[in-house]
Short mmCIF file of C-alpha atoms and ligand atoms in Angstrom, two decimals:
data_model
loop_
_atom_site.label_atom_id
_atom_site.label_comp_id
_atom_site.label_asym_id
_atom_site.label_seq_id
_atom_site.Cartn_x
_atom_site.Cartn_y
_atom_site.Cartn_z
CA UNK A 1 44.58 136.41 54.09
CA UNK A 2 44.63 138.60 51.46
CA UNK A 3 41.89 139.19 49.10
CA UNK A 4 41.12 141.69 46.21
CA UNK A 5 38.53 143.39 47.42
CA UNK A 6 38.26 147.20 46.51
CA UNK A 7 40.51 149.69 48.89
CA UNK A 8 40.27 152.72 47.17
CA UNK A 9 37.47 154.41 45.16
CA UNK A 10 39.82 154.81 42.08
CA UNK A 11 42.77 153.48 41.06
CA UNK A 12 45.70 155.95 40.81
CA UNK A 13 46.83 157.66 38.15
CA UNK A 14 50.21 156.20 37.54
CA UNK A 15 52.92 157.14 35.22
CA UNK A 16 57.07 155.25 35.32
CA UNK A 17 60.15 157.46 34.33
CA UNK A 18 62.51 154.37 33.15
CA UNK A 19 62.03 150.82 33.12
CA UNK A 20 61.89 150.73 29.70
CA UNK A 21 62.62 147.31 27.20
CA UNK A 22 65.32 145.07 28.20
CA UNK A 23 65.87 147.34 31.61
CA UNK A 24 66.26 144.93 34.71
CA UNK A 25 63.67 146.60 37.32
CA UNK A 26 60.91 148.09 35.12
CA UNK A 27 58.82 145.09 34.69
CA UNK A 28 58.55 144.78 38.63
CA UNK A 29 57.38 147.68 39.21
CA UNK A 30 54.73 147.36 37.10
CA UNK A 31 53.72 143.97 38.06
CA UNK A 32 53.94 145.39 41.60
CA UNK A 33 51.60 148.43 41.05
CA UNK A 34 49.38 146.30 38.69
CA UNK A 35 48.72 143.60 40.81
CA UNK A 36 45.86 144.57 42.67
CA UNK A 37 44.03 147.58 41.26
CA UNK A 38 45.25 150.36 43.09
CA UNK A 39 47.51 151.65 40.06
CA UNK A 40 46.65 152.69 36.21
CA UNK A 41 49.51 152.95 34.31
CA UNK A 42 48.57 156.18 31.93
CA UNK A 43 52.05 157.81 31.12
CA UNK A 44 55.57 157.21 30.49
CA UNK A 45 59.03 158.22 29.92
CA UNK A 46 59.94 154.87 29.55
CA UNK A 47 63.55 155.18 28.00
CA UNK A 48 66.08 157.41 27.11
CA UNK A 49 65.61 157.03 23.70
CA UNK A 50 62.65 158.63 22.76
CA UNK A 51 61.17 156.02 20.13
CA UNK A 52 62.23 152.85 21.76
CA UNK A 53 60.44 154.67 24.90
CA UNK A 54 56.59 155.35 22.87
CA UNK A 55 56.83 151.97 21.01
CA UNK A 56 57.14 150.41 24.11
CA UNK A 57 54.86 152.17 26.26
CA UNK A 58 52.11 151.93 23.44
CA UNK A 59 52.48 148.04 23.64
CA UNK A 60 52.21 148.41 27.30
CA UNK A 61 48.56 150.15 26.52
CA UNK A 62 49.67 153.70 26.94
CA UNK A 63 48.37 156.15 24.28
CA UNK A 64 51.27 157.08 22.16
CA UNK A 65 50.31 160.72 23.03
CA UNK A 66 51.41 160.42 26.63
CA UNK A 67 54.80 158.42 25.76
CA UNK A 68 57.07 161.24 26.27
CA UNK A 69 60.17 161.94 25.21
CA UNK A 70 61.47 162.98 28.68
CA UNK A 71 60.70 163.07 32.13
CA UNK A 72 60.65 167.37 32.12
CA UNK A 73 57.98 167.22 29.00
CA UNK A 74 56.07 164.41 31.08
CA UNK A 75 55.43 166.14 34.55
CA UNK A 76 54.32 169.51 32.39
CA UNK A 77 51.57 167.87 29.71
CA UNK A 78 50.30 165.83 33.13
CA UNK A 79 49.96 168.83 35.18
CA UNK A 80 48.27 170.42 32.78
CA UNK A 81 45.51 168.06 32.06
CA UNK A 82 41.95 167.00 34.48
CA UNK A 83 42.56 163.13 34.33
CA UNK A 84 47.46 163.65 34.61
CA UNK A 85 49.05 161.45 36.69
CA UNK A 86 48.71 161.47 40.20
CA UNK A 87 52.01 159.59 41.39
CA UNK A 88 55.25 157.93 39.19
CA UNK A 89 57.45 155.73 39.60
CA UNK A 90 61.15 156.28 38.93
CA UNK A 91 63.62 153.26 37.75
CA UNK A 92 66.21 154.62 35.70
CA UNK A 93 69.92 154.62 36.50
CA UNK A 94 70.71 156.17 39.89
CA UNK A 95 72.36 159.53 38.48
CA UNK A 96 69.16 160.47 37.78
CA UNK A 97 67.39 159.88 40.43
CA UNK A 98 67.90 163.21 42.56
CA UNK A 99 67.03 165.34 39.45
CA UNK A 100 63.84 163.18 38.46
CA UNK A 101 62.32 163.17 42.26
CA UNK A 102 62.78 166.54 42.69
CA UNK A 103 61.16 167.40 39.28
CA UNK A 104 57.87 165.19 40.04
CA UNK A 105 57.42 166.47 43.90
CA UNK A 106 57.41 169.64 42.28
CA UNK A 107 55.12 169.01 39.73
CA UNK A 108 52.66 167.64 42.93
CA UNK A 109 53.26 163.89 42.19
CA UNK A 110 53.83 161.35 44.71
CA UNK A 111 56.72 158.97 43.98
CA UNK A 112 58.03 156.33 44.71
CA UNK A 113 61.97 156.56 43.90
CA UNK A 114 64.49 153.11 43.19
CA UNK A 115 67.69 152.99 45.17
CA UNK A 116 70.38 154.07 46.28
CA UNK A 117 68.12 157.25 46.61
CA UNK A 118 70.60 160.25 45.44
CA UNK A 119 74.35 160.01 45.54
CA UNK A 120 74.51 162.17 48.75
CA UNK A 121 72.58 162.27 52.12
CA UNK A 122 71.82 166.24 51.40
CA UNK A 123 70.22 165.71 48.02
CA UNK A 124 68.19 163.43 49.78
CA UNK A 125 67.22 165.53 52.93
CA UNK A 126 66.27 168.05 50.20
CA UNK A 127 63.96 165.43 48.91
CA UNK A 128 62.21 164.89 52.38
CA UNK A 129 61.96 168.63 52.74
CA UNK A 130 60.11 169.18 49.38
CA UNK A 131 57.62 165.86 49.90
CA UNK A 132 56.62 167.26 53.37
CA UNK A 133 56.32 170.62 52.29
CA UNK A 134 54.09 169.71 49.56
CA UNK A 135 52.12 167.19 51.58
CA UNK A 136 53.02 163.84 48.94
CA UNK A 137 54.49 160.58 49.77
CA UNK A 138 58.11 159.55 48.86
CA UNK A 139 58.57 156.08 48.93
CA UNK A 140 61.72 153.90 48.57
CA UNK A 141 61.47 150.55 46.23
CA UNK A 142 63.48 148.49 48.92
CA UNK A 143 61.25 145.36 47.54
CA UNK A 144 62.83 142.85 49.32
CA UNK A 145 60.01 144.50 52.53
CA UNK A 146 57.36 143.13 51.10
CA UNK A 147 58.03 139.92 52.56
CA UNK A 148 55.53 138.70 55.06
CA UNK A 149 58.36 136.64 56.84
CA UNK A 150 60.57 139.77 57.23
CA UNK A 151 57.30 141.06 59.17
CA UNK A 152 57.04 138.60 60.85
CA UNK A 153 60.54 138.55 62.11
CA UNK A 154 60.09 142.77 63.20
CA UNK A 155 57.14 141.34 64.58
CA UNK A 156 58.96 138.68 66.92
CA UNK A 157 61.66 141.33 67.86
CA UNK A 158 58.67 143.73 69.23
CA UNK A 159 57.57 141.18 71.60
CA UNK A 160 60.87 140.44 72.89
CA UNK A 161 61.00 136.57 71.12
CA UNK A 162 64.53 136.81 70.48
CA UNK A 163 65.24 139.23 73.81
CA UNK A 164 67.32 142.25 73.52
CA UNK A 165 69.45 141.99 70.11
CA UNK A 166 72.91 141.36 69.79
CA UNK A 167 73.99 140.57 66.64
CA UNK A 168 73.17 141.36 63.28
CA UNK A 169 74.47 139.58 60.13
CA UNK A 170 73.83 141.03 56.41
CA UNK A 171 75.16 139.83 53.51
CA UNK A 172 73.81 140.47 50.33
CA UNK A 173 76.73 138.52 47.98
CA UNK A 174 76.00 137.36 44.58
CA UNK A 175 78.57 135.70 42.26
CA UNK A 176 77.24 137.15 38.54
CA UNK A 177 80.02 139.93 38.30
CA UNK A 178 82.62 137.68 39.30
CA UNK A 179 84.59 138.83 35.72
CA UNK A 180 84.26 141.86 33.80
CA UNK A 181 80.82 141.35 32.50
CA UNK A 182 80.32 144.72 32.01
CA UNK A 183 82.44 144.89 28.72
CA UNK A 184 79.06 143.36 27.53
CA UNK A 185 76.29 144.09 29.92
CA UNK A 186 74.78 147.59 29.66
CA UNK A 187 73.30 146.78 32.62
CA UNK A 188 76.30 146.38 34.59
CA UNK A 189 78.45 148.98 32.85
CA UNK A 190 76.94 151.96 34.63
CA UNK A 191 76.72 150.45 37.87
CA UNK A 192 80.85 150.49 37.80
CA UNK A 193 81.11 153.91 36.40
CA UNK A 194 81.12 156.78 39.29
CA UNK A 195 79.70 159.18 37.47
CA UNK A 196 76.04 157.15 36.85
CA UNK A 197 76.46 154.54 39.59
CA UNK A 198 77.58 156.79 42.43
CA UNK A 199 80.51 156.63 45.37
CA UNK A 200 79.58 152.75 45.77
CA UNK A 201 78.67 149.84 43.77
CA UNK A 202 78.06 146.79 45.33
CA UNK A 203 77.26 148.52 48.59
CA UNK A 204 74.36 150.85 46.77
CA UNK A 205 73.20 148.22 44.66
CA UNK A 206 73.09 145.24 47.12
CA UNK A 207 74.53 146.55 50.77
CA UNK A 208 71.29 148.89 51.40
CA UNK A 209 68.50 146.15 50.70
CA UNK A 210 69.96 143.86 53.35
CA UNK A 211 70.85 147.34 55.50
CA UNK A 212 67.07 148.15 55.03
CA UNK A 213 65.83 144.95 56.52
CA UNK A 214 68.29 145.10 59.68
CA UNK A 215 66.51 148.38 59.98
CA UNK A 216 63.12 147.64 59.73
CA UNK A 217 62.91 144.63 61.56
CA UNK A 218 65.09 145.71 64.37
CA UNK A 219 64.37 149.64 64.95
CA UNK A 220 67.77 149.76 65.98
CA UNK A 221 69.64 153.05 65.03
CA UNK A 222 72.84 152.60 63.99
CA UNK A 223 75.88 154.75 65.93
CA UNK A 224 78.99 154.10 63.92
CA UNK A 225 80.60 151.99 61.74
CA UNK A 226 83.94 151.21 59.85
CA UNK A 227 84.73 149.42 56.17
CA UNK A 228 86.84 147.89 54.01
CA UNK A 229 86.51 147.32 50.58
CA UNK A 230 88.01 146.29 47.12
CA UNK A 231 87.73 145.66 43.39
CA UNK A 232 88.84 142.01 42.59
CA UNK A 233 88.23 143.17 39.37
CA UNK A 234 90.62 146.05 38.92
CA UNK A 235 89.12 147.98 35.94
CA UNK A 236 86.52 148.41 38.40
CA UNK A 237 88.49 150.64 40.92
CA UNK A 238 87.64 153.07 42.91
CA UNK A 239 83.74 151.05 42.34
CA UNK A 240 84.31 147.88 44.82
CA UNK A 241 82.89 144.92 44.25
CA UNK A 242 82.94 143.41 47.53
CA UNK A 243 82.72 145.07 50.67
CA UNK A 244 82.15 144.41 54.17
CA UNK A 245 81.33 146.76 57.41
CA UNK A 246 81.12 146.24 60.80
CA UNK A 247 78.11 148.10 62.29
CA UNK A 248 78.03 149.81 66.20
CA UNK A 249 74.37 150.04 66.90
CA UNK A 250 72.97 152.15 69.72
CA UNK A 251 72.21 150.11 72.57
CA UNK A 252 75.01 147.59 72.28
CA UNK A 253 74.20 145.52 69.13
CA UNK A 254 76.61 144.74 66.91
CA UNK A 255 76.06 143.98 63.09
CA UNK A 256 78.26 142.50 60.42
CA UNK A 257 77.12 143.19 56.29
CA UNK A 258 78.95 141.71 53.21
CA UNK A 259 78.42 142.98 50.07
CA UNK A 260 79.55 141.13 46.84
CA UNK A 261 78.94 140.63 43.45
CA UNK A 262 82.29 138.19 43.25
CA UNK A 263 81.08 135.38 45.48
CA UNK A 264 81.94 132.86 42.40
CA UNK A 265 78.90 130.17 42.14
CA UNK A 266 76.90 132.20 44.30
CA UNK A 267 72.88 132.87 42.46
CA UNK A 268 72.18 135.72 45.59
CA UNK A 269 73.05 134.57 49.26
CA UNK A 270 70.90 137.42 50.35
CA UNK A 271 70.23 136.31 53.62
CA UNK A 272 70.00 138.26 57.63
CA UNK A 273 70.06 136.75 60.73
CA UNK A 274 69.36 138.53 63.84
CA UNK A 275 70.94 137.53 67.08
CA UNK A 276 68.99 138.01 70.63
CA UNK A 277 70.00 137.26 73.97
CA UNK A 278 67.83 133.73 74.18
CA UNK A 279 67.44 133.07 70.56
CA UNK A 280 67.89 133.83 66.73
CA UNK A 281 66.67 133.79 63.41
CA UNK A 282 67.40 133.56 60.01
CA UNK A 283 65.92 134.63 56.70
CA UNK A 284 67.28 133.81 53.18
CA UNK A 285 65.46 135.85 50.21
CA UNK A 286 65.97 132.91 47.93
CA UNK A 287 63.39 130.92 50.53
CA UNK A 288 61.61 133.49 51.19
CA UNK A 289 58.33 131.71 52.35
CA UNK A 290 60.71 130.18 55.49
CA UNK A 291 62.08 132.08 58.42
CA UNK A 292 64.72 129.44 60.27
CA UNK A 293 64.00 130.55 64.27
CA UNK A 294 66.70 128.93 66.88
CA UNK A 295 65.75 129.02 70.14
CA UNK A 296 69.06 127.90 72.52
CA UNK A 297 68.28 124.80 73.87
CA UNK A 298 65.48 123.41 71.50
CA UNK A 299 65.32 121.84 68.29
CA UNK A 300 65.51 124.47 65.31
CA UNK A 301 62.03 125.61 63.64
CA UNK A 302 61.40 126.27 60.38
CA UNK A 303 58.72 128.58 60.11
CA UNK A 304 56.54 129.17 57.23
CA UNK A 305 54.34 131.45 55.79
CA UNK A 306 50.61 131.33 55.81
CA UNK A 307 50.59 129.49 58.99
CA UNK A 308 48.26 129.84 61.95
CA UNK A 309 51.08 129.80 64.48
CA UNK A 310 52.51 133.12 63.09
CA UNK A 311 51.28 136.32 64.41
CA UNK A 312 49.19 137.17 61.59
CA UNK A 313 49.13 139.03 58.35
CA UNK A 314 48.63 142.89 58.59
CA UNK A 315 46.18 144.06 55.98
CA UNK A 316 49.17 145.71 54.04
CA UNK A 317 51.74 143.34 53.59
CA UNK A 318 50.39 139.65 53.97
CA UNK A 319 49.71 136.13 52.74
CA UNK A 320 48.13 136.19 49.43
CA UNK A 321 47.51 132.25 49.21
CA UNK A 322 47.79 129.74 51.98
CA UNK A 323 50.95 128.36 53.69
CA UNK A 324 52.67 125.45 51.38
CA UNK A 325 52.11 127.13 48.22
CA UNK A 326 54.94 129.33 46.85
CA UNK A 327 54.97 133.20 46.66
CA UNK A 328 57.81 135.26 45.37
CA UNK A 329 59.31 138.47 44.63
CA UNK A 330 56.32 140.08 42.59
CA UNK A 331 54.11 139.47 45.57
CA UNK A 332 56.29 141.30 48.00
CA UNK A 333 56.72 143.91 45.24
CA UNK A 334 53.25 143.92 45.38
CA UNK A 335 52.32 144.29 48.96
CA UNK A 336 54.84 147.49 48.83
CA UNK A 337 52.83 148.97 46.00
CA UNK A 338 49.80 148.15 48.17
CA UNK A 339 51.25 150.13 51.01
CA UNK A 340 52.10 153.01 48.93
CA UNK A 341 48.80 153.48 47.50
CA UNK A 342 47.26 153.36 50.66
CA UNK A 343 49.53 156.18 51.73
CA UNK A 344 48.74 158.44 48.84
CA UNK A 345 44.90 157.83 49.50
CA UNK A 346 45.56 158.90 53.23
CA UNK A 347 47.76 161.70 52.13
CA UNK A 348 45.75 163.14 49.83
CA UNK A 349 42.62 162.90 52.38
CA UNK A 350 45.08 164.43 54.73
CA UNK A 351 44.27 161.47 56.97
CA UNK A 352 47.07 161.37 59.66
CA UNK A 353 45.98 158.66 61.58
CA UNK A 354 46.39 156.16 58.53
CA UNK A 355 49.65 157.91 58.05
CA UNK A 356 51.15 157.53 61.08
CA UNK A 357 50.06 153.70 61.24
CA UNK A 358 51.13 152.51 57.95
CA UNK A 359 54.72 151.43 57.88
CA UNK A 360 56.37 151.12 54.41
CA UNK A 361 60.06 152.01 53.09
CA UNK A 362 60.09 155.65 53.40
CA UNK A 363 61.83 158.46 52.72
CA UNK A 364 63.72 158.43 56.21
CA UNK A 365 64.71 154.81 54.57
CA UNK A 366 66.24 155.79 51.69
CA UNK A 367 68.18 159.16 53.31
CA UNK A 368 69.36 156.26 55.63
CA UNK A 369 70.84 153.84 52.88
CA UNK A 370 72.44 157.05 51.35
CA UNK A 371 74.12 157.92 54.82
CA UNK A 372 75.56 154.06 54.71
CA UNK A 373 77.38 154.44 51.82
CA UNK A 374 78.44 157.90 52.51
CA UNK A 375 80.16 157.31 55.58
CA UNK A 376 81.38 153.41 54.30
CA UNK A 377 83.50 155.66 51.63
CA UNK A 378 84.68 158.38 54.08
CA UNK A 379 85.72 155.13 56.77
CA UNK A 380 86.88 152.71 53.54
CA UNK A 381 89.19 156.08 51.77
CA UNK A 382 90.24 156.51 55.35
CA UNK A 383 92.45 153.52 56.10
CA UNK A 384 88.87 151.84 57.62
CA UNK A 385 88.80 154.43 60.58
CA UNK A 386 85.36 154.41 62.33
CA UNK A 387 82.48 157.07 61.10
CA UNK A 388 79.96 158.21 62.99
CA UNK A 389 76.47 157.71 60.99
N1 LIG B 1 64.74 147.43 44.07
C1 LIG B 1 65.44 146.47 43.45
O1 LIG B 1 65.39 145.31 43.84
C2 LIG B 1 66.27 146.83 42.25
C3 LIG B 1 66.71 145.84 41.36
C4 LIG B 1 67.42 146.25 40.20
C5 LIG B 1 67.68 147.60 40.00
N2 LIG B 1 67.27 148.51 40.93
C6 LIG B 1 67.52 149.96 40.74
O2 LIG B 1 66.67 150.39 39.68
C7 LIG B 1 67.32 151.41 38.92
C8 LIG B 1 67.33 150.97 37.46
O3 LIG B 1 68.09 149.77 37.36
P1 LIG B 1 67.98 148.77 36.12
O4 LIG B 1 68.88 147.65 36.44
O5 LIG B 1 66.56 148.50 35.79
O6 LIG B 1 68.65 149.67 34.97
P2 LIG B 1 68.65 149.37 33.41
O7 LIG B 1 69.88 150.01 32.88
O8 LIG B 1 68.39 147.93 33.15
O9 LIG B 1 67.37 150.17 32.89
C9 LIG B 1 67.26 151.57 33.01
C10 LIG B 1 66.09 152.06 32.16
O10 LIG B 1 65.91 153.45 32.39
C11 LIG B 1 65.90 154.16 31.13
N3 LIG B 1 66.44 155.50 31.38
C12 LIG B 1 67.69 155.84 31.74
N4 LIG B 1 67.76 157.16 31.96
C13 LIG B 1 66.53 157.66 31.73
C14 LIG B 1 65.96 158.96 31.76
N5 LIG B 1 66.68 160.03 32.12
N6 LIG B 1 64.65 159.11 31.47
C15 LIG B 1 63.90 158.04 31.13
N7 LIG B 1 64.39 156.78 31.07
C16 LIG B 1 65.68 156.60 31.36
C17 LIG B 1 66.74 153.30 30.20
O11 LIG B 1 66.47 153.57 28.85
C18 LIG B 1 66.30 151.90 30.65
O12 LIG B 1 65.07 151.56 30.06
C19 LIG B 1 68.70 151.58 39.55
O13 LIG B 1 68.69 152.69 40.41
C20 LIG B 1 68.92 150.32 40.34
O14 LIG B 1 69.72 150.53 41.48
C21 LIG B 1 66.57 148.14 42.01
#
């Protein structure tokens, strides 16, 4: 079980480009980072608008002089003084997010970057190139990874509970956009415009978490895939709001992932469930503490977290209270943020072995969400022809 105990000498120096008032993602990271220690939140370029972004940030506790009006005046007046920032956070629209990454791995910051990392997979190789060349870690906020049930289902697939996989089903289908709510919602205005949002909506925005997890808890690599998609809504066009793909992974393994934001009635239905030769389970982010396990022939389990009979919290992502009470999406926010400092401590003291233990949502992660929707566009533009990833 977790407990609060120190894990680094000094808490990082930690400053957010984005996630200013009223944005959707800004508070979470901030609970994340904030949440045990390993973060001080000392400068911000909170929001486009440059007042909006220092009243803010001042209420948050930042002195007004490091509320900046932009992220390019930010990395400079940090790099230039003794106590700057050490690593930011970037949650601002996903145009941006290319531009911004590069900007702060150049200025020697480690980051940790919100999806769909860039709108193409070379802007994002570039991005790998420049964090290894200057030694910092680039993280991806997949925060649905957190989840000590998701590790323990990786966990059950490495010892061979399920047997060799067959199957994997992702959807990620929510019914809030099931109109055009973005005549009113700033929020969901730019994710259907191209030209902020990307090639993809509902894909980038919801079809990479749930691609993310298939990932992580399976290894599998994925060898090609085909898709089809629409916009119900037609204003939307050429931004779908549902999609679905059917996944060739190496090996054998098939996979299945439905993205939506018109599943009418529908609060997230973010759910996987991986198929093995003898057995198969099932994992719904809106329970998150429970993972379902079927083994063919026996009664159904539910599983839950902070249990004995699991195989055990890892001292990076893990149980923060004991089995029956509830944790949520800050604390798997939280054991990400954990992970990432403990990354940037090992970085920074060069310490490989750390490095090469610690798993968290890297840059190899987001490059890999990026490829998804670049070849679900060239297979959906392309009368749903099959892509090789
Ligand atoms: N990981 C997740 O679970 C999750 C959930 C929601 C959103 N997201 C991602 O987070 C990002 C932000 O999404 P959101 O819904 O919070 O957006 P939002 O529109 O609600 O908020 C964006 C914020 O960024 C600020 N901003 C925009 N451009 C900026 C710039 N150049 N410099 C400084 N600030 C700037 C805005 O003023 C606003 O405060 C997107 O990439 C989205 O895909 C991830």
């Amino acid at each position: 079980m977790f407990n609060e105990e120190r894990k680094l000498e000094k808490a990082i120096r930690w400053g957010m480009v984005g996630g200013g008032r009223g944005s959707e993602i800004g508070h979470a990271h901030r609970a994340g980072a904030a949440r045990d220690g390993l973060f001080q939140l000392q400068a911000g370029a909170f929001d486009l608008n440059e007042e909006r972004g220092r009243e803010f940030g001042t209420n948050l506790g930042v002195d007004a002089s490091r509320c900046y009006k932009d992220y390019q005046s930010m990395f400079a007046a940090e790099a230039a003084r003794e106590d700057g920032i050490q690593a930011v956070s970037i949650a601002t629209p996903n145009s941006t997010h290319h531009a911004i990454s590069k900007a702060a791995l150049e200025a020697g910051l480690h980051v940790v970057c919100e999806k769909p990392l860039a709108f193409t997979v070379e802007q994002s190789k570039e991005l790998k190139v420049l964090a290894e060349k200057n030694n910092r870690i680039f993280a991806v906020m997949y925060g649905y990874s957190g989840y000590p049930m998701l590790h323990q289902a990786r966990e059950m697939v490495k010892r061979g509970d399920l047997g060799d996989v067959r199957i994997i089903n992702m959807q990620f289908a929510h019914g809030f956009h099931n109109t055009a709510v973005e005549e009113h919602s700033p929020g969901a205005k730019w994710r259907m415009n191209p030209e902020i949002s990307g090639p993809t909506y509902v894909l980038g925005d919801l079809g990479t978490h749930v691609f993310h997890m298939a990932e992580m808890i399976t290894d599998l690599e994925v060898d090609e895939l085909c898709c089809v998609r629409q916009s119900f809504v037609k204003s939307r066009a050429p931004l779908e709001d549902n999609a679905n793909v059917i996944i060739k992974f190496k090996g054998g393994a098939i996979g299945n992932l439905w993205a939506s934001s018109v599943n009418a009635g529908s609060m997230h239905q973010q759910q996987i469930r991986v198929i093995g030769e003898k057995a198969s389970f099932e994992w719904w982010d809106e329970h998150p503490n429970q993972l379902r396990y079927e083994v063919q022939g026996k009664p159904a389990q539910l599983m839950d977290r902070g249990m004995d009979y699991l195989y055990g919290d890892d001292p990076g992502v893990c149980s923060r209270i004991g089995g029956g009470h509830a944790e949520g999406f800050f604390e798997s926010w939280a054991n990400l943020y954990h992970r990432y400092a403990l990354a940037m401590q090992a970085a920074d003291a060069n310490d490989q072995a750390t490095l090469g233990s610690l798993w968290y949502p890297n840059v190899d992660a987001g490059i890999n969400g990026v490829r998804l929707l670049e070849c679900c566009v060239e297979s959906a533009d392309n009368n749903s022809k099959w892509v090789k990833f």
